[in-house]
Coordinates of C-alpha atoms in Angstrom, one line a residue:
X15 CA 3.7 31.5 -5.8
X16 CA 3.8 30.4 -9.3
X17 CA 5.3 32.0 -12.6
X18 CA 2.4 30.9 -14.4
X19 CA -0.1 33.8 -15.7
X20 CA -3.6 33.8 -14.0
X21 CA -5.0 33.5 -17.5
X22 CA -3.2 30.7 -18.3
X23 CA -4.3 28.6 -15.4
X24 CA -7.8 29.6 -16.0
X25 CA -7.7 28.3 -19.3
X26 CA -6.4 25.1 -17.9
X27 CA -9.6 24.9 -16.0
X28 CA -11.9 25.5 -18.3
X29 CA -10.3 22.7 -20.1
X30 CA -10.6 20.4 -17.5
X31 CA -14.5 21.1 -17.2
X32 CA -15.0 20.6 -20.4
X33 CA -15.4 16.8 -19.8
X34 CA -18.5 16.2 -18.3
X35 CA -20.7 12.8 -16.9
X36 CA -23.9 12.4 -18.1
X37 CA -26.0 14.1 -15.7
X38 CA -29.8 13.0 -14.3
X39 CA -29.3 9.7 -14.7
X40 CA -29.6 7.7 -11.7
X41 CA -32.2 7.7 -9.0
X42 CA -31.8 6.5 -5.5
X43 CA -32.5 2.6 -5.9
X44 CA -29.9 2.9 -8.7
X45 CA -27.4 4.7 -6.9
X46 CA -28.1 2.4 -3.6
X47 CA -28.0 -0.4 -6.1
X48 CA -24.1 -0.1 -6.7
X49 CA -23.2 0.4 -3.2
X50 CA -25.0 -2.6 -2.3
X51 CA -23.1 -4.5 -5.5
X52 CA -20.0 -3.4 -3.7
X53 CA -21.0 -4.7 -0.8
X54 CA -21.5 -8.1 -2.2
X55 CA -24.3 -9.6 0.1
X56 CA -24.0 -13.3 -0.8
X57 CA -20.1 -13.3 -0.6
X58 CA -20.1 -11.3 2.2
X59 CA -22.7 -13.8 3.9
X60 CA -20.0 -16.8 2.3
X61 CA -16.8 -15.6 2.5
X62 CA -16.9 -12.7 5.1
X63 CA -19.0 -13.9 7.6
X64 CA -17.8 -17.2 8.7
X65 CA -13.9 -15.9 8.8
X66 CA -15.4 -13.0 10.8
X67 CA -17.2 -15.9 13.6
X68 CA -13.9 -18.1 12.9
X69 CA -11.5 -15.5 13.7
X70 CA -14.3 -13.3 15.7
X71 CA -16.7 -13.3 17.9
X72 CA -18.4 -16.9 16.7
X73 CA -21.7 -16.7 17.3
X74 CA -21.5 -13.0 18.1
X75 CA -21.1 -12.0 14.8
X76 CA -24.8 -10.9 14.2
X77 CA -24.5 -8.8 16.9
X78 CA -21.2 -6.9 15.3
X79 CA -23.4 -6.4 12.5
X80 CA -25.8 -4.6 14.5
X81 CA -23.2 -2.2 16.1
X82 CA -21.4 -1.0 12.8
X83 CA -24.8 -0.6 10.9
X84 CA -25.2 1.7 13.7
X85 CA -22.3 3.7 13.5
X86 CA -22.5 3.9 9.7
X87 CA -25.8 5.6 10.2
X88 CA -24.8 8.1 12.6
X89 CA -21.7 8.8 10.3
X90 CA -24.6 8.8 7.7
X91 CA -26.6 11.6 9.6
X92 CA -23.6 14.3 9.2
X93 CA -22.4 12.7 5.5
X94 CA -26.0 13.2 4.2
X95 CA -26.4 16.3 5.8
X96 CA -23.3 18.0 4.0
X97 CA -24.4 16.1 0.7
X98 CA -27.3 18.5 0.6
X99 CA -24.7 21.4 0.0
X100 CA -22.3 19.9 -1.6
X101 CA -22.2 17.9 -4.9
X102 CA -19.0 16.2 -6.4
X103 CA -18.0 12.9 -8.1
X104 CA -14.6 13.2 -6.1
X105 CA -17.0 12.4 -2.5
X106 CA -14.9 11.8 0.6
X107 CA -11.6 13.9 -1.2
X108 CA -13.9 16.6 -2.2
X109 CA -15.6 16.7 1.4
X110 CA -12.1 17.2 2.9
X111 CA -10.6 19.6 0.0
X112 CA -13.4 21.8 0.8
X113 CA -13.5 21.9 4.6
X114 CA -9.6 21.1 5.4
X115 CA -7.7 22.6 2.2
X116 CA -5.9 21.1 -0.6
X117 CA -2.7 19.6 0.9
X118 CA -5.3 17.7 3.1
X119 CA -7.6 16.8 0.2
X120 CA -4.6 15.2 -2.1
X121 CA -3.8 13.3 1.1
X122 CA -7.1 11.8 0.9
X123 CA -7.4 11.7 -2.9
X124 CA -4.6 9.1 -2.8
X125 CA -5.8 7.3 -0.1
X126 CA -9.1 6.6 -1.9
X127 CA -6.7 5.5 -5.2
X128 CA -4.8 3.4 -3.4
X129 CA -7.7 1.8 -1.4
X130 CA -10.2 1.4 -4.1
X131 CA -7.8 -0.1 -6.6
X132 CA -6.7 -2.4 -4.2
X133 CA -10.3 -3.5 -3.1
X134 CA -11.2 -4.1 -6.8
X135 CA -7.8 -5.3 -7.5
X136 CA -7.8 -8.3 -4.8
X137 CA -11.8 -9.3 -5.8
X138 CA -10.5 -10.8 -9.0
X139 CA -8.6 -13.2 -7.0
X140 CA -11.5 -14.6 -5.2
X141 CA -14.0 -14.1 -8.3
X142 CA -11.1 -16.2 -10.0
X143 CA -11.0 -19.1 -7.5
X144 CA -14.8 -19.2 -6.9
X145 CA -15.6 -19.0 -11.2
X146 CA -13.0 -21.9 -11.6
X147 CA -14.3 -23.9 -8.9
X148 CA -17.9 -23.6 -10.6
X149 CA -16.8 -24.1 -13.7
X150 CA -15.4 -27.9 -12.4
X151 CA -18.5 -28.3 -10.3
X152 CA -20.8 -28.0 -12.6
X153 CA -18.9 -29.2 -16.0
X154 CA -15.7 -30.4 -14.9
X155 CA -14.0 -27.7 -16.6
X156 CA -10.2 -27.6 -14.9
X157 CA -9.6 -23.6 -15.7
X158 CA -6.8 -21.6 -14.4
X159 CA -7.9 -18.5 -11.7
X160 CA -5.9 -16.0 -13.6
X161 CA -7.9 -17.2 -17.1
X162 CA -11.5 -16.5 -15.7
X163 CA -9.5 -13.0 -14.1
X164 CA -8.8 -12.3 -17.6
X165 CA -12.1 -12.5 -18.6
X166 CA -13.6 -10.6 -16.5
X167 CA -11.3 -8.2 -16.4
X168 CA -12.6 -7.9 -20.1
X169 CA -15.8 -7.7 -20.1
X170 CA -15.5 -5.0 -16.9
X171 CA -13.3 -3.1 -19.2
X172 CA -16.1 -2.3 -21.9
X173 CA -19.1 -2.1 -19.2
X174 CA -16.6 1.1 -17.7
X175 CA -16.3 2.2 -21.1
X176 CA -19.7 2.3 -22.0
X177 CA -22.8 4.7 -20.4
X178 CA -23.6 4.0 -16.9
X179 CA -26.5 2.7 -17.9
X180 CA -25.8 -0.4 -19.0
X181 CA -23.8 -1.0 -15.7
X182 CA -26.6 -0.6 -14.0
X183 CA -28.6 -3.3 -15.7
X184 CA -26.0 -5.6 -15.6
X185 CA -25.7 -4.8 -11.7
X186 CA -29.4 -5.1 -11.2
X187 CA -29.7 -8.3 -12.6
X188 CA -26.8 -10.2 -10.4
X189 CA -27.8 -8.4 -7.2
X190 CA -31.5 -9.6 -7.7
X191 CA -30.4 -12.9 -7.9
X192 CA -28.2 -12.9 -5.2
X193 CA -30.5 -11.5 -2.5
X194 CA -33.2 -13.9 -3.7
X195 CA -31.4 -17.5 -2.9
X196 CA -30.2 -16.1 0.1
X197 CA -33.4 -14.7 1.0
X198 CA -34.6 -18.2 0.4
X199 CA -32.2 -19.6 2.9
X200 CA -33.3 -17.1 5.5
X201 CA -37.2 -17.9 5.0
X202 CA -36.4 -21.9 4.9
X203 CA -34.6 -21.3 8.6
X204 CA -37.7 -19.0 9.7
X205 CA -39.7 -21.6 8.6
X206 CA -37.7 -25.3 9.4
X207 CA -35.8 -24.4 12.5
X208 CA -32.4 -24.2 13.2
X209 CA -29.6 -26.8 14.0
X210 CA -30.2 -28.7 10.1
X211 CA -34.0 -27.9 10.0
X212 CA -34.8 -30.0 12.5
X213 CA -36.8 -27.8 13.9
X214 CA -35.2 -26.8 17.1
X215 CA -36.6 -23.2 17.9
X216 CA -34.7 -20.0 17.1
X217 CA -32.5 -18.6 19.3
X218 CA -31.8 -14.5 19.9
X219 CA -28.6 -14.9 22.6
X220 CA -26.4 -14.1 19.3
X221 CA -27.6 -10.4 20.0
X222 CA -26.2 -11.1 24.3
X223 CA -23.7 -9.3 25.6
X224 CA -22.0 -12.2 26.7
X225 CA -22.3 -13.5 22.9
X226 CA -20.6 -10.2 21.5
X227 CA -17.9 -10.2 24.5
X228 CA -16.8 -13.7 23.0
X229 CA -13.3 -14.6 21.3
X230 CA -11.9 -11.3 19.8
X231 CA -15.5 -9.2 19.3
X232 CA -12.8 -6.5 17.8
X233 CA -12.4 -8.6 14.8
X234 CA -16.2 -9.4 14.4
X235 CA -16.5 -5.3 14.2
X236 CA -13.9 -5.2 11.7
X237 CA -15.3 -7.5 9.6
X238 CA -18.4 -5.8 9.6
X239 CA -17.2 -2.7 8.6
X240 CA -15.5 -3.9 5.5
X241 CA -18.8 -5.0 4.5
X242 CA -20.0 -1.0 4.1
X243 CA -16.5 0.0 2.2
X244 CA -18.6 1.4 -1.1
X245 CA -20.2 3.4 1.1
X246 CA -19.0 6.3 -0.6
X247 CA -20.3 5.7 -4.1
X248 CA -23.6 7.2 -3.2
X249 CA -21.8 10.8 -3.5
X250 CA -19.5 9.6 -6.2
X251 CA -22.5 9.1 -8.4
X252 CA -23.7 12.4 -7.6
X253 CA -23.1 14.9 -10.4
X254 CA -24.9 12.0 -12.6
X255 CA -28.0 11.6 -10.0
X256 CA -31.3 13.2 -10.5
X257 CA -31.4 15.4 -8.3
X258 CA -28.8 14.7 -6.0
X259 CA -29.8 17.0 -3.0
X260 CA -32.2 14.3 -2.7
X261 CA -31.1 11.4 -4.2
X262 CA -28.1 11.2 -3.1
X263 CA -29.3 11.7 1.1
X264 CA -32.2 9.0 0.5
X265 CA -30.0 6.5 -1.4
X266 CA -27.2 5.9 1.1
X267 CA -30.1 5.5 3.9
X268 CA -31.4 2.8 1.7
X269 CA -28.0 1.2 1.2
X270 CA -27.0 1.5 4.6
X271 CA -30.1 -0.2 6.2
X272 CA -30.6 -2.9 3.5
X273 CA -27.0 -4.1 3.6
X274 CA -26.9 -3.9 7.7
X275 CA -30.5 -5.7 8.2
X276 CA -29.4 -8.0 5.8
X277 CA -26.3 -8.6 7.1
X278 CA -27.6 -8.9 10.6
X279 CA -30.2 -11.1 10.2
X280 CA -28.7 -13.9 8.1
X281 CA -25.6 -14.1 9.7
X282 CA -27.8 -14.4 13.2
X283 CA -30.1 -17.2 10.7
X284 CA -26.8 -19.0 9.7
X285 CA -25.5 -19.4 13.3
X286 CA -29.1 -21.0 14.5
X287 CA -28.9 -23.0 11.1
X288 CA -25.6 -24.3 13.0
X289 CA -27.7 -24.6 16.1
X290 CA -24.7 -24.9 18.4
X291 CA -23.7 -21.6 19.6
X292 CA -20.6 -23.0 21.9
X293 CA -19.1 -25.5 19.6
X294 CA -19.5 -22.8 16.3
X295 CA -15.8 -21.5 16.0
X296 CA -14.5 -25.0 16.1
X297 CA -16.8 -26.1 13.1
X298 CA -15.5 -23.3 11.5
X299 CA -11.9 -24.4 11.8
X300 CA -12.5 -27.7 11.5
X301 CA -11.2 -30.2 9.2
X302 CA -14.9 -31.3 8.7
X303 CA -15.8 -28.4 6.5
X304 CA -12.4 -27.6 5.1
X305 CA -12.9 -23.7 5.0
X306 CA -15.0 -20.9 6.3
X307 CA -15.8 -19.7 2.9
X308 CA -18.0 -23.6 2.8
X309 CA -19.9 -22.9 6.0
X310 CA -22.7 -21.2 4.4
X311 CA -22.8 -23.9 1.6
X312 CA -22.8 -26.5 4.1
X313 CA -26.1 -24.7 6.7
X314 CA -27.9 -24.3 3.1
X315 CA -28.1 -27.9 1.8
X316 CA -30.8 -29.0 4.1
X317 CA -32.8 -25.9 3.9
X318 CA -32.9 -25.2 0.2
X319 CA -31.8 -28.6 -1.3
X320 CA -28.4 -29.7 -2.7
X321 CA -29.2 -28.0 -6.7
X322 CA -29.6 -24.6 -5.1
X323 CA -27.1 -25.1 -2.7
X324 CA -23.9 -27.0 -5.1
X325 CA -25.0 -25.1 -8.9
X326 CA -27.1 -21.8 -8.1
X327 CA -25.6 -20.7 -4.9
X328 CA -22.4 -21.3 -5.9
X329 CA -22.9 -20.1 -9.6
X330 CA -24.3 -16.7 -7.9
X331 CA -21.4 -16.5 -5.3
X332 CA -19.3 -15.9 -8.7
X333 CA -21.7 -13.9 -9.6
X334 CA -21.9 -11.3 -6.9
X335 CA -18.1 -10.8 -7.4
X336 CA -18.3 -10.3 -10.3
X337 CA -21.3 -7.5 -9.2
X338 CA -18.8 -6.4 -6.7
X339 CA -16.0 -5.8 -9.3
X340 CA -18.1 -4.0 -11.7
X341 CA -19.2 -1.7 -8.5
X342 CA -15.6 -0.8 -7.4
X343 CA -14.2 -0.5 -10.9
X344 CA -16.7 2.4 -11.3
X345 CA -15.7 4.2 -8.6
X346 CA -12.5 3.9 -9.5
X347 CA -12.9 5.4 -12.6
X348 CA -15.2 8.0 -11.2
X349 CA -12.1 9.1 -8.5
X350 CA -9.5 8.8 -11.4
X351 CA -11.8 10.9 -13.3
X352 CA -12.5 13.4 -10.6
X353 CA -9.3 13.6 -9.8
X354 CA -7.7 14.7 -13.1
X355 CA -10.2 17.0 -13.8
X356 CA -8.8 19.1 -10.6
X357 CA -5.6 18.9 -11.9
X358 CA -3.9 16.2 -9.2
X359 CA -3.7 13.7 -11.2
X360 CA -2.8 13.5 -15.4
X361 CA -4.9 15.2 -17.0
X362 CA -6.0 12.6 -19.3
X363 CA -7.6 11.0 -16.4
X364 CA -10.2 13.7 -16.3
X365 CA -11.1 13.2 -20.0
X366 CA -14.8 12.0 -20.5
X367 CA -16.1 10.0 -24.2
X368 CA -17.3 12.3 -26.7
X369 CA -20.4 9.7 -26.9
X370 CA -20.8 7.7 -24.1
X371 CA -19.8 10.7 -21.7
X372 CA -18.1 8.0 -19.3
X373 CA -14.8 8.2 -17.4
X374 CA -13.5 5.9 -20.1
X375 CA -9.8 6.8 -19.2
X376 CA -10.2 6.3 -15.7
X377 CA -11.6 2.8 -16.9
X378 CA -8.8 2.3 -18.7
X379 CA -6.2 2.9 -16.4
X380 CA -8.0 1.1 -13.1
X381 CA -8.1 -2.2 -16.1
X382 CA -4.0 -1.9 -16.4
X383 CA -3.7 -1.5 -13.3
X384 CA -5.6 -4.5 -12.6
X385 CA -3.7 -6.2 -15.6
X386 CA -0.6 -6.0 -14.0
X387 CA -0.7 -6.9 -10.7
X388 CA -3.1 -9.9 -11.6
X389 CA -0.1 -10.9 -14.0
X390 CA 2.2 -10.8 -11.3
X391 CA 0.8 -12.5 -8.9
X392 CA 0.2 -15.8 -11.8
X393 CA 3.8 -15.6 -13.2
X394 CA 4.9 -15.8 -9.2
X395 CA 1.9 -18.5 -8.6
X396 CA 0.4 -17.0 -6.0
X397 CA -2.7 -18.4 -3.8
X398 CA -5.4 -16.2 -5.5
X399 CA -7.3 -16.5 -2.2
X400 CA -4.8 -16.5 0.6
X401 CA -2.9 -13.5 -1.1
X402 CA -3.9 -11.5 -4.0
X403 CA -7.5 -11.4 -2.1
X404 CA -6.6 -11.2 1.3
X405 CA -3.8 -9.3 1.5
X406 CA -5.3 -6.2 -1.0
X407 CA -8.5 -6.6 0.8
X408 CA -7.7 -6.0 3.9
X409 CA -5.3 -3.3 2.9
X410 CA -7.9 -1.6 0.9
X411 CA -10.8 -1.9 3.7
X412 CA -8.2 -0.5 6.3
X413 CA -7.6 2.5 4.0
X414 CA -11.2 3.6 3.0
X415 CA -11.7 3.0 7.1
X416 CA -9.1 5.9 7.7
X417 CA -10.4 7.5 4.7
X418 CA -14.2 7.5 5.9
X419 CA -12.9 8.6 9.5
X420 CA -11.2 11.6 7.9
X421 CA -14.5 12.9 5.9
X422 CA -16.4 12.4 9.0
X423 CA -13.7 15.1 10.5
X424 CA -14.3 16.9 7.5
X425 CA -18.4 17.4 7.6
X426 CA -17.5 18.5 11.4
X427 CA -15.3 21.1 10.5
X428 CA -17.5 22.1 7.3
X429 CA -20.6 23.4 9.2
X430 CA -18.4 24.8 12.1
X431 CA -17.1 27.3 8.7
X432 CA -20.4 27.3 7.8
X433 CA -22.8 27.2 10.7
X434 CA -26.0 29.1 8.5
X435 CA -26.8 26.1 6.5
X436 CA -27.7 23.8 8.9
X437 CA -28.4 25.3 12.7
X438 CA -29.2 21.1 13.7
X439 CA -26.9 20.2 16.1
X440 CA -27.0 16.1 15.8
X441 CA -26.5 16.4 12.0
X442 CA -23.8 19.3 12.5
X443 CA -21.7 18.5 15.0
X444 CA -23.3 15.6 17.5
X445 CA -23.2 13.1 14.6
X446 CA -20.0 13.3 12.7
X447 CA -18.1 13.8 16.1
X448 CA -19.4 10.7 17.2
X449 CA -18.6 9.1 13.7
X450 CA -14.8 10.3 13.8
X451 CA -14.2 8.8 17.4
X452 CA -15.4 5.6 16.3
X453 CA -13.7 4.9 12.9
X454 CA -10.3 6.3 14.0
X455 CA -10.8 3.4 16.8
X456 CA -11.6 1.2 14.4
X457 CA -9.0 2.3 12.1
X458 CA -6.5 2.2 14.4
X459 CA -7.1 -1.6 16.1
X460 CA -7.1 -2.8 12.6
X461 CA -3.8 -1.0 12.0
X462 CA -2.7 -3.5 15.3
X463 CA -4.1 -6.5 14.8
X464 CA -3.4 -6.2 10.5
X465 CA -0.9 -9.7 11.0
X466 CA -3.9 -11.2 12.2
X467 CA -6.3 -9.9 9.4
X468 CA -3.6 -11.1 6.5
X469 CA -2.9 -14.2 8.6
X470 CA 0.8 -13.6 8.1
X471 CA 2.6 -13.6 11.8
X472 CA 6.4 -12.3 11.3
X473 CA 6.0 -11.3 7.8
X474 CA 6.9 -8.1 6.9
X475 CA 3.9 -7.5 5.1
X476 CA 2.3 -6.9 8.2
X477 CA 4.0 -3.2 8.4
X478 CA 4.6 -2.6 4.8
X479 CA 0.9 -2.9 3.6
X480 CA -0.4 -0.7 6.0
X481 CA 2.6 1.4 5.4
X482 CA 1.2 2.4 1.6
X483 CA -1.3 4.4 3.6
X484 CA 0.9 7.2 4.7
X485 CA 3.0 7.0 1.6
X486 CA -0.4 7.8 -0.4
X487 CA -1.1 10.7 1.8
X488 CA 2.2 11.9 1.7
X489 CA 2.2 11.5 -2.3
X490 CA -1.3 13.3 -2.4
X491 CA 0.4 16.0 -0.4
X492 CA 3.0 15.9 -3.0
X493 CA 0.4 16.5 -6.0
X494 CA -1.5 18.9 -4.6
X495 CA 1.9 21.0 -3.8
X496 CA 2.7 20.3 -7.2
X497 CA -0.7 21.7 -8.3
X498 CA -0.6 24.6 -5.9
X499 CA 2.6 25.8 -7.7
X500 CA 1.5 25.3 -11.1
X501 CA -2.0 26.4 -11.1
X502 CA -2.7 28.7 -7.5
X503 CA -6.3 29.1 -9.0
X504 CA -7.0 25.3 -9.5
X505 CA -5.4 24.2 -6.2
X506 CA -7.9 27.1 -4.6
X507 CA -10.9 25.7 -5.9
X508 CA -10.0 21.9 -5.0
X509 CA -12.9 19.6 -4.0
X510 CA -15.5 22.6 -5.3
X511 CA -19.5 21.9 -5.6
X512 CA -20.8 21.7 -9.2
X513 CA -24.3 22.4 -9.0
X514 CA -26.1 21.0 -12.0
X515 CA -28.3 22.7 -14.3
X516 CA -30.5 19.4 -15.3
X517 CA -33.0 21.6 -17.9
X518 CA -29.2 22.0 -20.0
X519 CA -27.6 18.3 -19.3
X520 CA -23.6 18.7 -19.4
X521 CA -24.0 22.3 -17.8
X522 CA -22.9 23.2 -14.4
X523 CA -23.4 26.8 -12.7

């Protein structure tokens, strides 16, 4: 037990509390909207998709698609379910502080640090190589990856400063854009044919079993499911949602069915685009088209001409990083702030703006973060693509994978403490059981195959990545320990609901 006088670590609390986000703020389309910004739709349709059919399943992709948008909802049943009871900007750390105790929930607090800094982290490598290579498209501009980092690094760093707001409409803007020119492409294949609009009628055997069962359909499914890390940020917008006992349930069904159906469906239009089912994979790996990341580019010049195709398409590829960044940035802040405000991080992390009511110095440390390793990998001249990207990436995916298995544990063991709030059996027990089986599979195959996903056979990067997984947890352990001996009350009330009071904004009961 600690030393420390009860009094003294309730004070410490109340301190803590003081800093509030601005509350009643977002509604469901604008919390779905920055999942869906961290899901990226057009690069996850340009650079996600054709590696997954390269390195995948090939033309068995759309169906991998369909499978994890179906496990995602039936995680979604029991996550939305405990959402309804439960309200905190810390989401998957608070679900598992509350139903599996502290040391559990600083295991998982750092797990979501680590993974969410690394997926923002890694974006600017690829938002640095696709802005550049626009920039000598379309002007001729010869600009350095790290420059056009820098710079968005920047402007990120005052959006997180300012109101969520303005994110938003800066979010809303990009993702419009985006799902329109690749809406566009879809409708040109619905209405020219596949195989180069030539007509040639549309094809469903992507959606076969002898389609999914091709090449490594494991990979295809793990490709899929980095397309729904974000998922979380419908809970970690909750204390500033309106109403989030509703918002928050409705807006991660609308997130999770617009990105699966939309990943589904133009992935399963690209590959009769293609037209040749058999001879896809080695297109994909061909010399022809140079990279995976072009095979979209390449299906889309005859549909929507070669100006959407070479200058918008590729102008709103940058773009929707650049969405993507802005998305994960605020989540990490959000965590960072979350997590400070409990008392497991420094304190100063849990501090809000006396204005703007934003985690500005969770902002600020996520951008200095970012600073450095971005610095690091320039001075050492690293591929922005083949390593900054790739390897943080896939590190960051493979730890909000565990992370997400872990909360789905946590909603099971939640209503079994609690089994008068919700006597529903699928939502209670049926669901998240289901949902924990099937990401620690998943979790675990990608912990196997992670040489493969970094493309780095013998390296020793291929053990030490995944290996910052369990040294997160084990540091989270640490903290909360830490915490438990400094403040017993605080460490007690880890992960706790804060139910709003939205006639007094800033109050909680």
């Amino acid at each position: 037990m600690s030393n420390v006088e009860p009094t003294s670590t309730s004070e410490a609390i109340a301190r803590r509390d003081e800093h509030k986000l601005r509350p009643g703020q977002l509604g469901t389309i604008a919390v779905a909207f920055f999942v869906i910004s961290a899901a990226a739709p057009l690069t996850g349709m340009a650079g996600g998709a054709p590696v997954a059919m390269l390195l995948g399943n090939g033309a068995g992709v759309p169906a991998s698609y369909a499978l994890v948008t179906i496990l995602m909802l039936v995680f979604a049943v029991g996550y939305v379910a405990m959402a309804r009871h439960h309200t905190s900007t810390g989401a998957f750390y608070s679900y598992v502080a509350r139903s599996m105790g502290g040391y559990a929930g600083g295991a998982a607090a750092w797990v979501a640090l680590l993974g969410y800094n690394a997926m923002q982290t890694g974006l600017y490598g690829l938002w640095g190589f696709a802005s550049a290579a626009f920039l000598d498209s379309a002007f001729g501009w010869t600009v350095q990856w790290w420059l056009m980092a820098y710079i968005a690094m920047a402007i990120i760093a005052v959006l997180g400063y300012r109101q969520i707001d303005l994110s938003l409409k800066i979010l809303g803007i990009l993702v419009a854009c985006e799902f329109l020119i690749v809406i566009l492409f879809d409708l040109m294949v619905l209405f020219k044919g596949g195989a180069g609009a030539t007509g040639q009628s549309l094809s469903v055997s992507s959606f076969s079993w002898d389609a999914f069962n091709t090449g490594a359909p494991a990979i295809g499914l793990l490709f899929a499911a980095a397309s729904f890390v974000g998922f979380e940020a419908t809970t970690i917008y909750s204390e500033e949602a309106k109403e989030p006992e509703r918002t928050i349930p409705r807006s991660t069904y609308v997130a999770v069915l617009t990105i699966g159906i939309f990943f589904m469906i133009t992935s399963w239009l690209m590959v009769n685009a293609f037209g040749d089912d058999a001879g896809l994979q080695a297109f994909l790996g061909s010399e022809e088209l140079g990279d995976p990341t072009n095979f979209l580019f390449a299906m889309a010049g005859p549909y929507i001409g070669s100006f959407l195709t070479d200058y918008v398409m590729l102008f709103l590829f940058a773009t929707s990083l650049f969405a993507a960044l802005l998305a994960f940035h605020n989540a990490v802040a959000r965590y960072a702030y979350a997590l400070g405000r409990e008392g497991l991080v420094p304190e100063k992390l849990g501090n809000t703006h006396a204005a703007h009511l934003s985690p500005h110095m969770g902002s600020i440390s996520q951008t200095a973060l970012a600073f450095v390793v971005i610095t690091v990998f320039a001075v050492l001249d690293k591929d922005p693509v083949l390593t900054l990207f790739t390897w943080l990436t896939q590190l960051g995916t493979l730890a909000i994978t565990y992370l997400m298995a872990l909360a789905a544990l946590a909603v099971l063991i939640f209503f079994r403490r609690n089994a008068g709030l919700d006597s529903n059996i699928w939502r209670t027990t049926v669901a998240p059981g289901l949902a924990f089986l099937g990401l620690v599979t998943l979790s675990v195959y990608a912990t196997s195959k992670f040489s493969f996903l970094i493309n780095t056979p013998g390296s020793a990067l291929n053990w030490i990545l995944p290996a910052l997984i369990p040294l997160a947890a084990i540091i989270g352990v640490v903290s909360a320990h830490i915490l438990r001996s400094r403040e017993p009350d605080a460490f007690d009330l880890m992960g706790r609901h804060r139910a709003l009071k939205f006639h007094e904004p800033g109050l909680e009961d």
